[in-house]
PDB file of C-alpha atoms in Angstrom:
ATOM      1  CA  MET A 269      25.067  17.163  56.079  1.00 52.00           C
ATOM      2  CA  SER A 270      23.932  13.577  56.674  1.00 69.00           C
ATOM      3  CA  SER A 271      20.481  14.268  55.161  1.00 73.00           C
ATOM      4  CA  VAL A 272      22.205  15.461  51.977  1.00 70.00           C
ATOM      5  CA  LEU A 273      24.086  12.141  51.761  1.00 68.00           C
ATOM      6  CA  VAL A 274      20.879  10.197  52.292  1.00 66.00           C
ATOM      7  CA  LEU A 275      19.101  12.167  49.562  1.00 70.00           C
ATOM      8  CA  ALA A 276      22.043  11.673  47.211  1.00 72.00           C
ATOM      9  CA  ALA A 277      22.012   7.923  47.870  1.00 75.00           C
ATOM     10  CA  VAL A 278      18.286   7.483  47.104  1.00 74.00           C
ATOM     11  CA  PRO A 279      18.616   7.490  43.268  1.00 79.00           C
ATOM     12  CA  ILE A 280      21.575   5.108  43.451  1.00 79.00           C
ATOM     13  CA  VAL A 281      19.682   2.692  45.688  1.00 72.00           C
ATOM     14  CA  LEU A 282      16.594   2.880  43.457  1.00 71.00           C
ATOM     15  CA  ALA A 283      18.655   2.249  40.312  1.00 74.00           C
ATOM     16  CA  ALA A 284      20.446  -0.705  41.941  1.00 71.00           C
ATOM     17  CA  GLY A 285      17.119  -2.154  43.059  1.00 67.00           C
ATOM     18  CA  LEU A 286      15.634  -1.749  39.604  1.00 64.00           C
ATOM     19  CA  LEU A 287      18.597  -3.519  37.991  1.00 67.00           C
ATOM     20  CA  ALA A 288      18.386  -6.320  40.564  1.00 66.00           C
ATOM     21  CA  LEU A 289      14.682  -6.792  39.812  1.00 61.00           C
ATOM     22  CA  MET A 290      15.398  -6.987  36.090  1.00 61.00           C
ATOM     23  CA  LYS A 291      17.746  -9.900  36.714  1.00 67.00           C
ATOM     24  CA  VAL A 292      14.901 -11.891  38.244  1.00 74.00           C
ATOM     25  CA  PRO A 293      13.860 -14.642  35.781  1.00 80.00           C
ATOM     26  CA  THR A 294      10.801 -14.144  33.625  1.00 85.00           C
ATOM     27  CA  ASN A 295       7.474 -14.983  35.198  1.00 90.00           C
ATOM     28  CA  ILE A 296       5.120 -16.027  32.402  1.00 94.00           C
ATOM     29  CA  GLN A 297       2.253 -18.462  32.403  1.00 95.00           C
ATOM     30  CA  LEU A 298       1.491 -20.177  29.094  1.00 95.00           C
ATOM     31  CA  THR A 299      -1.823 -22.007  28.865  1.00 94.00           C
ATOM     32  CA  VAL A 300      -3.317 -23.776  25.869  1.00 92.00           C
ATOM     33  CA  THR A 301      -7.101 -23.758  25.709  1.00 90.00           C
ATOM     34  CA  GLU A 302      -9.317 -25.313  23.040  1.00 86.00           C
ATOM     35  CA  THR A 303      -9.185 -22.109  21.041  1.00 91.00           C
ATOM     36  CA  ALA A 304      -6.070 -20.147  22.020  1.00 93.00           C
ATOM     37  CA  LEU A 305      -2.569 -19.960  23.426  1.00 95.00           C
ATOM     38  CA  VAL A 306      -2.885 -17.700  26.446  1.00 97.00           C
ATOM     39  CA  ILE A 307       0.277 -15.895  27.549  1.00 97.00           C
ATOM     40  CA  GLU A 308      -0.033 -14.185  30.929  1.00 97.00           C
ATOM     41  CA  PRO A 309       2.928 -12.228  32.266  1.00 96.00           C
ATOM     42  CA  GLN A 310       2.820 -12.457  36.068  1.00 94.00           C
ATOM     43  CA  GLY A 311       3.998 -10.040  38.755  1.00 90.00           C
ATOM     44  CA  LEU A 312       6.586  -7.552  37.536  1.00 86.00           C
ATOM     45  CA  ASP A 313       6.524  -9.083  34.070  1.00 90.00           C
ATOM     46  CA  SER A 314       3.064  -7.609  33.493  1.00 91.00           C
ATOM     47  CA  TRP A 315       4.615  -4.238  34.288  1.00 89.00           C
ATOM     48  CA  TRP A 316       7.744  -4.746  32.140  1.00 88.00           C
ATOM     49  CA  THR A 317       5.677  -5.985  29.159  1.00 92.00           C
ATOM     50  CA  TRP A 318       2.766  -3.583  29.618  1.00 90.00           C
ATOM     51  CA  ARG A 319       0.403  -6.523  29.183  1.00 93.00           C
ATOM     52  CA  ASP A 320      -1.583  -8.796  31.481  1.00 95.00           C
ATOM     53  CA  ARG A 321      -2.702 -11.244  28.819  1.00 96.00           C
ATOM     54  CA  ILE A 322      -2.218 -12.111  25.166  1.00 97.00           C
ATOM     55  CA  GLU A 323      -4.436 -14.606  23.400  1.00 96.00           C
ATOM     56  CA  VAL A 324      -3.241 -16.162  20.157  1.00 96.00           C
ATOM     57  CA  PRO A 325      -5.911 -18.204  18.392  1.00 95.00           C
ATOM     58  CA  VAL A 326      -4.760 -21.801  17.917  1.00 93.00           C
ATOM     59  CA  ALA A 327      -5.580 -21.480  14.219  1.00 92.00           C
ATOM     60  CA  ALA A 328      -3.178 -18.496  13.989  1.00 95.00           C
ATOM     61  CA  VAL A 329      -0.136 -20.412  15.315  1.00 94.00           C
ATOM     62  CA  ALA A 330       2.210 -21.178  12.414  1.00 94.00           C
ATOM     63  CA  SER A 331       5.087 -22.688  14.421  1.00 95.00           C
ATOM     64  CA  ILE A 332       6.562 -23.034  17.884  1.00 95.00           C
ATOM     65  CA  ARG A 333      10.242 -23.778  18.411  1.00 96.00           C
ATOM     66  CA  ILE A 334      13.240 -23.165  20.628  1.00 96.00           C
ATOM     67  CA  GLY A 335      15.905 -20.913  19.211  1.00 95.00           C
ATOM     68  CA  PRO A 336      18.781 -18.687  20.252  1.00 94.00           C
ATOM     69  CA  ARG A 337      18.272 -14.954  20.592  1.00 90.00           C
ATOM     70  CA  THR A 338      20.070 -14.469  17.260  1.00 90.00           C
ATOM     71  CA  GLU A 339      17.180 -16.234  15.470  1.00 92.00           C
ATOM     72  CA  ALA A 340      14.537 -13.922  16.947  1.00 91.00           C
ATOM     73  CA  PRO A 341      13.382 -10.988  14.828  1.00 90.00           C
ATOM     74  CA  PRO A 342      15.589  -7.914  15.175  1.00 89.00           C
ATOM     75  CA  LEU A 343      14.306  -5.076  17.309  1.00 86.00           C
ATOM     76  CA  PRO A 344      13.006  -2.170  15.210  1.00 83.00           C
ATOM     77  CA  HIS A 345      14.775   1.168  15.386  1.00 74.00           C
ATOM     78  CA  ARG A 346      11.629   2.737  16.776  1.00 66.00           C
ATOM     79  CA  ARG A 347      10.910   0.633  19.821  1.00 65.00           C
ATOM     80  CA  GLY A 348       7.655   0.345  21.663  1.00 76.00           C
ATOM     81  CA  GLY A 349       8.675  -1.760  24.637  1.00 84.00           C
ATOM     82  CA  LEU A 350      11.406  -1.906  27.240  1.00 86.00           C
ATOM     83  CA  ASN A 351      14.919  -2.790  26.096  1.00 87.00           C
ATOM     84  CA  ILE A 352      18.106  -2.556  28.104  1.00 81.00           C
ATOM     85  CA  ASP A 353      20.658  -4.434  26.002  1.00 80.00           C
ATOM     86  CA  GLY A 354      21.785  -7.657  27.599  1.00 76.00           C
ATOM     87  CA  ILE A 355      19.512  -7.260  30.629  1.00 83.00           C
ATOM     88  CA  ILE A 356      15.839  -7.185  29.586  1.00 87.00           C
ATOM     89  CA  THR A 357      13.730  -6.987  26.452  1.00 91.00           C
ATOM     90  CA  ALA A 358      10.022  -6.842  27.211  1.00 92.00           C
ATOM     91  CA  GLY A 359       6.755  -5.756  25.680  1.00 94.00           C
ATOM     92  CA  PRO A 360       5.709  -5.059  22.127  1.00 94.00           C
ATOM     93  CA  HIS A 361       8.503  -4.079  19.755  1.00 92.00           C
ATOM     94  CA  GLY A 362       6.900  -3.459  16.401  1.00 90.00           C
ATOM     95  CA  ASN A 363       5.015  -6.627  15.466  1.00 92.00           C
ATOM     96  CA  THR A 364       6.962  -8.814  17.915  1.00 94.00           C
ATOM     97  CA  PHE A 365       6.180  -9.363  21.584  1.00 96.00           C
ATOM     98  CA  TRP A 366       9.122 -10.043  23.928  1.00 95.00           C
ATOM     99  CA  ASP A 367       9.554 -11.199  27.520  1.00 95.00           C
ATOM    100  CA  VAL A 368      13.232 -12.093  27.803  1.00 93.00           C
ATOM    101  CA  ARG A 369      16.029 -11.428  30.258  1.00 89.00           C
ATOM    102  CA  ARG A 370      19.565 -12.665  29.588  1.00 84.00           C
ATOM    103  CA  GLY A 371      18.502 -16.104  28.322  1.00 83.00           C
ATOM    104  CA  ASP A 372      19.544 -17.470  24.981  1.00 85.00           C
ATOM    105  CA  GLN A 373      17.270 -20.528  24.590  1.00 93.00           C
ATOM    106  CA  LEU A 374      13.969 -18.854  23.807  1.00 96.00           C
ATOM    107  CA  LEU A 375      10.520 -20.077  22.859  1.00 96.00           C
ATOM    108  CA  ILE A 376       9.722 -18.471  19.490  1.00 97.00           C
ATOM    109  CA  ILE A 377       6.087 -18.571  18.408  1.00 97.00           C
ATOM    110  CA  LYS A 378       5.415 -17.544  14.811  1.00 97.00           C
ATOM    111  CA  CYS A 379       1.876 -16.518  13.929  1.00 97.00           C
ATOM    112  CA  LEU A 380       0.001 -16.395  10.658  1.00 96.00           C
ATOM    113  CA  PRO A 381      -0.859 -13.026   9.088  1.00 95.00           C
ATOM    114  CA  GLY A 382      -3.722 -11.284  10.853  1.00 93.00           C
ATOM    115  CA  ALA A 383      -2.692 -12.207  14.395  1.00 94.00           C
ATOM    116  CA  GLU A 384      -2.014  -9.436  16.907  1.00 94.00           C
ATOM    117  CA  PHE A 385       1.736 -10.199  16.803  1.00 96.00           C
ATOM    118  CA  GLU A 386       3.789 -11.822  14.030  1.00 96.00           C
ATOM    119  CA  THR A 387       6.155 -13.367  16.568  1.00 97.00           C
ATOM    120  CA  LEU A 388       6.258 -13.907  20.324  1.00 97.00           C
ATOM    121  CA  VAL A 389       9.699 -14.366  21.886  1.00 96.00           C
ATOM    122  CA  LEU A 390       9.470 -15.752  25.418  1.00 96.00           C
ATOM    123  CA  GLN A 391      11.940 -16.999  27.993  1.00 95.00           C
ATOM    124  CA  PHE A 392      11.048 -19.849  30.335  1.00 94.00           C
ATOM    125  CA  ALA A 393      13.109 -21.554  33.023  1.00 91.00           C
ATOM    126  CA  ASN A 394      12.793 -24.796  31.045  1.00 91.00           C
ATOM    127  CA  PRO A 395      11.890 -23.875  27.465  1.00 92.00           C
ATOM    128  CA  PHE A 396      12.143 -27.473  26.229  1.00 92.00           C
ATOM    129  CA  ALA A 397       9.529 -28.691  28.729  1.00 92.00           C
ATOM    130  CA  THR A 398       7.268 -25.763  27.822  1.00 91.00           C
ATOM    131  CA  LEU A 399       7.676 -26.514  24.110  1.00 92.00           C
ATOM    132  CA  THR A 400       6.936 -30.222  24.576  1.00 91.00           C
ATOM    133  CA  ARG A 401       3.868 -29.557  26.741  1.00 89.00           C
ATOM    134  CA  THR A 402       2.520 -26.917  24.340  1.00 88.00           C
ATOM    135  CA  ARG A 403       3.043 -29.049  21.231  1.00 86.00           C
ATOM    136  CA  THR A 404       1.441 -32.053  22.937  1.00 84.00           C
ATOM    137  CA  VAL A 405      -1.674 -30.073  23.835  1.00 81.00           C
ATOM    138  CA  LEU A 406      -1.867 -28.460  20.380  1.00 81.00           C
ATOM    139  CA  ALA A 407      -1.555 -31.861  18.683  1.00 81.00           C
ATOM    140  CA  HIS A 408      -4.655 -33.034  20.542  1.00 74.00           C
ATOM    141  CA  GLN A 409      -6.731 -29.999  19.557  1.00 69.00           C
ATOM    142  CA  PRO A 410      -9.510 -30.746  17.041  1.00 65.00           C
ATOM    143  CA  GLN A 411      -8.666 -27.604  15.031  1.00 50.00           C
ATOM    144  CA  ARG A 412      -5.078 -28.805  14.416  1.00 45.00           C
ATOM    145  CA  ALA A 413      -5.976 -32.349  13.289  1.00 39.00           C
TER     146      ALA A 413
END
């Protein structure tokens, strides 16, 4: 009888563990090179988003700003990524790439037509510092002068 209880508890424990892992903050590295913004989901984020790396050419960046979730593009009815309302939105959803947990102050990167994604919606522990650092580096790029 005790083995039946253990087997019955396994899915519950796995589901609880999965939900706990989804509450872990995003783990994204954003680097600005001479030619591109490089977004690299780290650890579990590469699994949630189904991507290890996204490169957005500097010339394709239209704008970068902080905005609430309500200003991000709506999720399409036919979704391509992971979405559990209010817990995690990750991966490509139509022409938008997401890596967001419960946060509301999000880094929203709009791209010019022809880029892999129209918009990237990313959550950072300190989005204002990330925005300032990214804009500072982009301002010093020869292509943006």
